[in-house]
Amino acid sequence: MSLESTLRLARAGDLYPACILHGSDDTGRTEAALELARTLLCDRPVAERPCGECKHCRRIVWPQAGGGLFHPDFQVLERDLRTSTSVDATRTFLRGAQVTPFEARGQVFVVAAAESLTPEAANAFLKTLEEPHTSSPRNFFLLAPSQFDLLPTLRSRSLAIYLGGGEGVDEDEVGALARALAAALESYARSGNRMHLFAVAGTLQKAGGWQDPRARRPWEAAAAAVVRAGREADLESDLRRRVLSLAEDLLAGPDLRVRGIQPQRILEGLVHARLEA
Ligand SMILES: [Zn+2]
């Protein structure tokens, strides 16, 4: 799922209650959470959300960054301990989700470093998701470098939205891969010849660093290149959607890899499963 389609769902009020925003860097994840929160709480007509000017949009700012601006229906939970987000801080934060909104038509809750939630904190969070709540919409965003940093129970209850890039991913390398991928994808779109899909998989393998079965970096670099190629290549919308879904599939690569499957076979399998018409 891409940020653009997520914003569309948020505008229409159809967004899944819990979403993981992963990939990119701290700033990218923060900006995406703020844009989604403004879209959900903005009081302008649907097509204009987020307007950036209304009394809601203007006050949805990151804590401490807003020069005293504050919105009572937008809450952020930040890591309170050196390496973790405690269950006490999480419970206090979640109490805000037991009340009706103060000013906006809904509420937005952001966990800034969801990878640092302790197992007890994650369970408190899951319990809140399962509880019945007031009739106003309530949206939770879990921010993390990778969705695979979160407990499987949290992942299974949330929609993962990949923002591209990732920690330790080199931008020049991604750019070069994306250009080669875009060319192979355009050739495939024109001819329908499966040979071009092998070229796509072969290009992904050039992300390098596949020797370590547990390494995430090559998968993140491959996924980031696919997202960029999907945006930049000249493709019809159905193929573009499938290309963006391929990026999500690639991020699950390390799970397949630890089962002993060779990277080349995983890459070819995922590319053909997702892109072959
Ligand atoms: Zn607005």
mmCIF file of C-alpha atoms and ligand atoms in Angstrom:
data_model
loop_
_atom_site.group_PDB
_atom_site.id
_atom_site.type_symbol
_atom_site.label_atom_id
_atom_site.label_comp_id
_atom_site.label_asym_id
_atom_site.label_seq_id
_atom_site.Cartn_x
_atom_site.Cartn_y
_atom_site.Cartn_z
ATOM 1 C CA MET A 1 0.000 0.000 0.000
ATOM 2 C CA SER A 2 1.457 3.382 -0.994
ATOM 3 C CA LEU A 3 1.146 6.735 0.778
ATOM 4 C CA GLU A 4 -0.869 8.186 -2.133
ATOM 5 C CA SER A 5 -3.559 5.491 -1.957
ATOM 6 C CA THR A 6 -3.548 5.771 1.847
ATOM 7 C CA LEU A 7 -4.198 9.508 1.627
ATOM 8 C CA ARG A 8 -7.093 8.787 -0.747
ATOM 9 C CA LEU A 9 -8.632 6.381 1.770
ATOM 10 C CA ALA A 10 -8.069 8.886 4.586
ATOM 11 C CA ARG A 11 -9.823 11.632 2.599
ATOM 12 C CA ALA A 12 -12.821 9.356 2.074
ATOM 13 C CA GLY A 13 -12.808 8.331 5.755
ATOM 14 C CA ASP A 14 -12.204 4.682 4.778
ATOM 15 C CA LEU A 15 -8.793 4.179 6.339
ATOM 16 C CA TYR A 16 -8.067 1.015 8.331
ATOM 17 C CA PRO A 17 -8.049 1.888 12.102
ATOM 18 C CA ALA A 18 -4.406 0.854 12.674
ATOM 19 C CA CYS A 19 -1.663 1.529 10.115
ATOM 20 C CA ILE A 20 2.084 0.903 10.213
ATOM 21 C CA LEU A 21 4.111 3.631 8.485
ATOM 22 C CA HIS A 22 7.489 2.083 7.688
ATOM 23 C CA GLY A 23 10.522 2.656 5.480
ATOM 24 C CA SER A 24 11.996 6.125 4.766
ATOM 25 C CA ASP A 25 13.716 7.812 7.766
ATOM 26 C CA ASP A 26 12.474 9.471 10.987
ATOM 27 C CA THR A 27 11.593 12.701 9.210
ATOM 28 C CA GLY A 28 9.820 10.931 6.345
ATOM 29 C CA ARG A 29 7.703 8.873 8.748
ATOM 30 C CA THR A 30 6.873 11.903 10.902
ATOM 31 C CA GLU A 31 5.841 13.970 7.874
ATOM 32 C CA ALA A 32 3.653 11.150 6.542
ATOM 33 C CA ALA A 33 1.924 10.773 9.941
ATOM 34 C CA LEU A 34 1.259 14.524 10.123
ATOM 35 C CA GLU A 35 -0.133 14.637 6.591
ATOM 36 C CA LEU A 36 -2.432 11.681 7.274
ATOM 37 C CA ALA A 37 -3.601 13.186 10.580
ATOM 38 C CA ARG A 38 -4.395 16.519 8.899
ATOM 39 C CA THR A 39 -6.243 14.692 6.131
ATOM 40 C CA LEU A 40 -8.332 12.781 8.678
ATOM 41 C CA LEU A 41 -9.204 15.791 10.862
ATOM 42 C CA CYS A 42 -9.323 18.687 8.331
ATOM 43 C CA ASP A 43 -12.765 20.329 8.214
ATOM 44 C CA ARG A 44 -12.726 21.345 4.513
ATOM 45 C CA PRO A 45 -14.588 19.398 1.761
ATOM 46 C CA VAL A 46 -13.142 15.963 0.993
ATOM 47 C CA ALA A 47 -11.236 16.963 -2.163
ATOM 48 C CA GLU A 48 -9.397 19.777 -0.318
ATOM 49 C CA ARG A 49 -8.106 17.678 2.577
ATOM 50 C CA PRO A 50 -5.591 18.426 3.996
ATOM 51 C CA CYS A 51 -6.015 22.181 3.402
ATOM 52 C CA GLY A 52 -3.115 23.105 5.712
ATOM 53 C CA GLU A 53 -5.000 26.251 6.809
ATOM 54 C CA CYS A 54 -8.042 25.316 8.887
ATOM 55 C CA LYS A 55 -8.043 25.389 12.700
ATOM 56 C CA HIS A 56 -7.350 21.644 12.759
ATOM 57 C CA CYS A 57 -4.613 21.431 10.094
ATOM 58 C CA ARG A 58 -2.654 24.338 11.575
ATOM 59 C CA ARG A 59 -2.498 22.842 15.051
ATOM 60 C CA ILE A 60 -1.540 19.290 14.045
ATOM 61 C CA VAL A 61 2.198 19.539 14.696
ATOM 62 C CA TRP A 62 4.833 17.270 16.202
ATOM 63 C CA PRO A 63 5.202 17.796 19.986
ATOM 64 C CA GLN A 64 7.819 20.442 20.834
ATOM 65 C CA ALA A 65 8.086 21.479 17.178
ATOM 66 C CA GLY A 66 4.961 23.594 17.061
ATOM 67 C CA GLY A 67 5.893 26.615 19.187
ATOM 68 C CA GLY A 68 3.015 25.999 21.596
ATOM 69 C CA LEU A 69 0.524 24.834 18.962
ATOM 70 C CA PHE A 70 -1.455 21.803 20.060
ATOM 71 C CA HIS A 71 -4.531 19.852 18.946
ATOM 72 C CA PRO A 72 -6.388 17.912 21.676
ATOM 73 C CA ASP A 73 -7.461 15.182 19.220
ATOM 74 C CA PHE A 74 -3.931 14.496 17.944
ATOM 75 C CA GLN A 75 -1.683 12.582 20.358
ATOM 76 C CA VAL A 76 1.888 11.343 19.965
ATOM 77 C CA LEU A 77 3.538 8.666 22.116
ATOM 78 C CA GLU A 78 7.323 9.032 22.115
ATOM 79 C CA ARG A 79 9.890 6.634 23.519
ATOM 80 C CA ASP A 80 10.117 7.395 27.255
ATOM 81 C CA LEU A 81 12.990 5.074 28.255
ATOM 82 C CA ARG A 82 16.454 4.870 26.731
ATOM 83 C CA THR A 83 15.706 1.902 24.480
ATOM 84 C CA SER A 84 11.997 1.246 24.877
ATOM 85 C CA THR A 85 8.506 2.677 25.123
ATOM 86 C CA SER A 86 7.153 1.537 28.495
ATOM 87 C CA VAL A 87 3.813 -0.045 29.247
ATOM 88 C CA ASP A 88 3.030 2.801 31.713
ATOM 89 C CA ALA A 89 3.565 5.516 29.120
ATOM 90 C CA THR A 90 1.546 3.474 26.610
ATOM 91 C CA ARG A 91 -1.397 3.030 29.026
ATOM 92 C CA THR A 92 -1.464 6.748 29.801
ATOM 93 C CA PHE A 93 -1.414 7.527 26.069
ATOM 94 C CA LEU A 94 -4.195 5.008 25.333
ATOM 95 C CA ARG A 95 -6.476 6.532 27.975
ATOM 96 C CA GLY A 96 -6.936 9.378 25.501
ATOM 97 C CA ALA A 97 -8.616 6.884 23.178
ATOM 98 C CA GLN A 98 -11.396 6.157 25.706
ATOM 99 C CA VAL A 99 -13.049 9.549 25.309
ATOM 100 C CA THR A 100 -14.964 11.238 22.501
ATOM 101 C CA PRO A 101 -13.099 13.808 20.375
ATOM 102 C CA PHE A 102 -12.855 17.314 21.841
ATOM 103 C CA GLU A 103 -13.012 19.389 18.663
ATOM 104 C CA ALA A 104 -12.490 17.367 15.473
ATOM 105 C CA ARG A 105 -14.722 14.681 13.968
ATOM 106 C CA GLY A 106 -12.240 11.977 15.014
ATOM 107 C CA GLN A 107 -8.989 11.313 16.836
ATOM 108 C CA VAL A 108 -5.498 10.391 15.670
ATOM 109 C CA PHE A 109 -2.911 8.593 17.811
ATOM 110 C CA VAL A 110 0.706 8.207 16.707
ATOM 111 C CA VAL A 111 3.295 5.835 18.215
ATOM 112 C CA ALA A 112 6.572 7.489 17.191
ATOM 113 C CA ALA A 113 8.898 4.476 17.665
ATOM 114 C CA ALA A 114 6.646 1.427 17.535
ATOM 115 C CA GLU A 115 9.666 -0.883 17.221
ATOM 116 C CA SER A 116 10.548 0.094 20.809
ATOM 117 C CA LEU A 117 7.193 -0.921 22.382
ATOM 118 C CA THR A 118 7.799 -3.541 25.084
ATOM 119 C CA PRO A 119 5.735 -6.751 24.681
ATOM 120 C CA GLU A 120 3.465 -5.550 27.547
ATOM 121 C CA ALA A 121 3.034 -2.164 25.855
ATOM 122 C CA ALA A 122 2.218 -3.862 22.551
ATOM 123 C CA ASN A 123 -0.406 -5.986 24.322
ATOM 124 C CA ALA A 124 -2.002 -2.937 25.924
ATOM 125 C CA PHE A 125 -2.176 -1.423 22.457
ATOM 126 C CA LEU A 126 -3.776 -4.554 20.969
ATOM 127 C CA LYS A 127 -6.371 -4.607 23.752
ATOM 128 C CA THR A 128 -7.371 -1.039 22.927
ATOM 129 C CA LEU A 129 -7.742 -1.941 19.242
ATOM 130 C CA GLU A 130 -10.100 -4.779 20.160
ATOM 131 C CA GLU A 131 -12.252 -2.768 22.571
ATOM 132 C CA PRO A 132 -15.472 -1.211 21.380
ATOM 133 C CA HIS A 133 -15.133 2.575 21.338
ATOM 134 C CA THR A 134 -17.160 5.710 20.768
ATOM 135 C CA SER A 135 -18.823 6.113 17.397
ATOM 136 C CA SER A 136 -16.288 8.746 16.234
ATOM 137 C CA PRO A 137 -13.463 7.505 14.011
ATOM 138 C CA ARG A 138 -10.212 6.700 15.767
ATOM 139 C CA ASN A 139 -6.997 6.134 13.817
ATOM 140 C CA PHE A 140 -3.690 4.786 15.093
ATOM 141 C CA PHE A 141 -0.358 5.101 13.278
ATOM 142 C CA LEU A 142 2.626 2.967 14.261
ATOM 143 C CA LEU A 143 5.928 4.388 12.974
ATOM 144 C CA ALA A 144 8.911 2.034 12.562
ATOM 145 C CA PRO A 145 11.958 1.584 10.269
ATOM 146 C CA SER A 146 10.522 -1.745 9.046
ATOM 147 C CA GLN A 147 7.174 -3.448 9.652
ATOM 148 C CA PHE A 148 9.211 -6.547 10.529
ATOM 149 C CA ASP A 149 10.519 -4.746 13.624
ATOM 150 C CA LEU A 150 7.028 -5.106 15.135
ATOM 151 C CA LEU A 151 5.539 -8.120 16.886
ATOM 152 C CA PRO A 152 3.567 -10.396 14.497
ATOM 153 C CA THR A 153 0.401 -9.771 16.564
ATOM 154 C CA LEU A 154 0.670 -6.023 15.889
ATOM 155 C CA ARG A 155 1.440 -6.565 12.211
ATOM 156 C CA SER A 156 -1.557 -8.826 11.721
ATOM 157 C CA ARG A 157 -3.942 -6.173 13.100
ATOM 158 C CA SER A 158 -2.532 -3.303 11.034
ATOM 159 C CA LEU A 159 -2.277 -2.157 7.450
ATOM 160 C CA ALA A 160 1.386 -1.680 6.434
ATOM 161 C CA ILE A 161 2.192 1.416 4.399
ATOM 162 C CA TYR A 162 5.677 1.449 2.925
ATOM 163 C CA LEU A 163 7.171 4.926 2.451
ATOM 164 C CA GLY A 164 10.158 3.857 0.333
ATOM 165 C CA GLY A 165 13.847 3.852 1.174
ATOM 166 C CA GLY A 166 15.018 2.493 4.472
ATOM 167 C CA GLU A 167 17.878 2.750 6.905
ATOM 168 C CA GLY A 168 21.270 2.159 5.357
ATOM 169 C CA VAL A 169 19.931 2.287 1.802
ATOM 170 C CA ASP A 170 22.159 4.249 -0.553
ATOM 171 C CA GLU A 171 20.230 6.774 -2.650
ATOM 172 C CA ASP A 172 22.594 6.719 -5.665
ATOM 173 C CA GLU A 173 22.448 2.945 -5.772
ATOM 174 C CA VAL A 174 18.639 3.021 -5.581
ATOM 175 C CA GLY A 175 18.489 5.629 -8.358
ATOM 176 C CA ALA A 176 20.635 3.505 -10.697
ATOM 177 C CA LEU A 177 18.603 0.362 -9.949
ATOM 178 C CA ALA A 178 15.339 2.266 -10.451
ATOM 179 C CA ARG A 179 16.384 3.478 -13.909
ATOM 180 C CA ALA A 180 17.315 -0.046 -15.030
ATOM 181 C CA LEU A 181 14.075 -1.405 -13.584
ATOM 182 C CA ALA A 182 11.960 1.285 -15.251
ATOM 183 C CA ALA A 183 13.483 0.376 -18.645
ATOM 184 C CA ALA A 184 12.804 -3.364 -18.134
ATOM 185 C CA LEU A 185 9.249 -2.675 -16.926
ATOM 186 C CA GLU A 186 8.485 -0.444 -19.902
ATOM 187 C CA SER A 187 9.808 -3.156 -22.283
ATOM 188 C CA TYR A 188 7.591 -5.708 -20.546
ATOM 189 C CA ALA A 189 4.556 -3.385 -20.730
ATOM 190 C CA ARG A 190 5.113 -2.893 -24.471
ATOM 191 C CA SER A 191 5.806 -6.487 -25.505
ATOM 192 C CA GLY A 192 4.279 -8.678 -22.761
ATOM 193 C CA ASN A 193 7.386 -10.866 -23.141
ATOM 194 C CA ARG A 194 8.234 -12.711 -19.897
ATOM 195 C CA MET A 195 11.946 -12.438 -20.658
ATOM 196 C CA HIS A 196 11.749 -8.829 -19.478
ATOM 197 C CA LEU A 197 10.579 -10.062 -16.075
ATOM 198 C CA PHE A 198 13.795 -12.056 -15.753
ATOM 199 C CA ALA A 199 15.599 -8.786 -16.484
ATOM 200 C CA VAL A 200 13.608 -7.144 -13.656
ATOM 201 C CA ALA A 201 14.606 -9.917 -11.213
ATOM 202 C CA GLY A 202 18.225 -9.813 -12.435
ATOM 203 C CA THR A 203 18.344 -6.053 -11.854
ATOM 204 C CA LEU A 204 16.980 -6.467 -8.318
ATOM 205 C CA GLN A 205 19.747 -8.916 -7.578
ATOM 206 C CA LYS A 206 22.276 -6.166 -8.288
ATOM 207 C CA ALA A 207 21.168 -4.546 -5.000
ATOM 208 C CA GLY A 208 24.000 -6.743 -3.632
ATOM 209 C CA GLY A 209 24.813 -7.875 -0.109
ATOM 210 C CA TRP A 210 22.726 -11.037 -0.337
ATOM 211 C CA GLN A 211 25.308 -13.293 1.360
ATOM 212 C CA ASP A 212 23.882 -12.771 4.856
ATOM 213 C CA PRO A 213 20.525 -14.604 5.019
ATOM 214 C CA ARG A 214 19.291 -12.248 7.747
ATOM 215 C CA ALA A 215 20.292 -8.987 6.063
ATOM 216 C CA ARG A 216 17.387 -6.619 5.454
ATOM 217 C CA ARG A 217 19.340 -3.954 3.594
ATOM 218 C CA PRO A 218 19.360 -5.620 0.116
ATOM 219 C CA TRP A 219 15.606 -6.193 0.332
ATOM 220 C CA GLU A 220 15.020 -2.609 1.398
ATOM 221 C CA ALA A 221 17.212 -1.295 -1.427
ATOM 222 C CA ALA A 222 15.372 -3.519 -3.943
ATOM 223 C CA ALA A 223 11.966 -2.411 -2.601
ATOM 224 C CA ALA A 224 12.943 1.275 -2.672
ATOM 225 C CA ALA A 225 14.129 0.936 -6.291
ATOM 226 C CA VAL A 226 10.868 -0.780 -7.246
ATOM 227 C CA VAL A 227 8.794 2.009 -5.656
ATOM 228 C CA ARG A 228 10.770 4.640 -7.543
ATOM 229 C CA ALA A 229 10.634 2.750 -10.848
ATOM 230 C CA GLY A 230 6.889 2.221 -10.370
ATOM 231 C CA ARG A 231 6.363 5.955 -9.995
ATOM 232 C CA GLU A 232 8.673 7.029 -12.812
ATOM 233 C CA ALA A 233 8.166 4.401 -15.525
ATOM 234 C CA ASP A 234 5.524 4.920 -18.193
ATOM 235 C CA LEU A 235 3.042 2.188 -17.154
ATOM 236 C CA GLU A 236 -0.715 1.803 -17.219
ATOM 237 C CA SER A 237 -2.340 2.049 -13.793
ATOM 238 C CA ASP A 238 -2.976 -1.644 -13.171
ATOM 239 C CA LEU A 239 0.655 -2.593 -13.810
ATOM 240 C CA ARG A 240 1.812 0.379 -11.716
ATOM 241 C CA ARG A 241 -0.308 -0.872 -8.820
ATOM 242 C CA ARG A 242 1.161 -4.343 -9.145
ATOM 243 C CA VAL A 243 4.692 -2.926 -9.224
ATOM 244 C CA LEU A 244 4.046 -1.014 -5.983
ATOM 245 C CA SER A 245 2.671 -4.213 -4.385
ATOM 246 C CA LEU A 246 5.871 -5.983 -5.424
ATOM 247 C CA ALA A 247 7.789 -3.549 -3.188
ATOM 248 C CA GLU A 248 5.757 -4.757 -0.173
ATOM 249 C CA ASP A 249 6.417 -8.391 -1.155
ATOM 250 C CA LEU A 250 10.162 -7.744 -1.319
ATOM 251 C CA LEU A 251 10.217 -6.451 2.250
ATOM 252 C CA ALA A 252 9.045 -9.910 3.373
ATOM 253 C CA GLY A 253 12.058 -11.446 1.572
ATOM 254 C CA PRO A 254 14.176 -12.034 4.703
ATOM 255 C CA ASP A 255 11.461 -14.385 6.043
ATOM 256 C CA LEU A 256 11.708 -16.548 2.896
ATOM 257 C CA ARG A 257 15.474 -16.346 2.898
ATOM 258 C CA VAL A 258 15.880 -17.797 6.393
ATOM 259 C CA ARG A 259 13.933 -20.828 5.188
ATOM 260 C CA GLY A 260 16.943 -21.568 2.982
ATOM 261 C CA ILE A 261 15.660 -20.373 -0.392
ATOM 262 C CA GLN A 262 18.260 -18.669 -2.589
ATOM 263 C CA PRO A 263 17.763 -14.921 -3.216
ATOM 264 C CA GLN A 264 17.674 -15.335 -7.005
ATOM 265 C CA ARG A 265 14.778 -17.805 -6.779
ATOM 266 C CA ILE A 266 12.890 -15.614 -4.311
ATOM 267 C CA LEU A 267 13.311 -12.551 -6.537
ATOM 268 C CA GLU A 268 12.166 -14.378 -9.674
ATOM 269 C CA GLY A 269 9.241 -15.956 -7.833
ATOM 270 C CA LEU A 270 8.000 -12.658 -6.398
ATOM 271 C CA VAL A 271 8.449 -10.748 -9.678
ATOM 272 C CA HIS A 272 6.578 -13.326 -11.757
ATOM 273 C CA ALA A 273 3.824 -13.892 -9.171
ATOM 274 C CA ARG A 274 3.101 -10.187 -8.935
ATOM 275 C CA LEU A 275 3.726 -8.868 -12.443
ATOM 276 C CA GLU A 276 2.911 -11.621 -14.919
ATOM 277 C CA ALA A 277 -0.412 -10.822 -16.567
HETATM 278 ZN ZN ZN B 1 -7.634 21.690 7.005
#
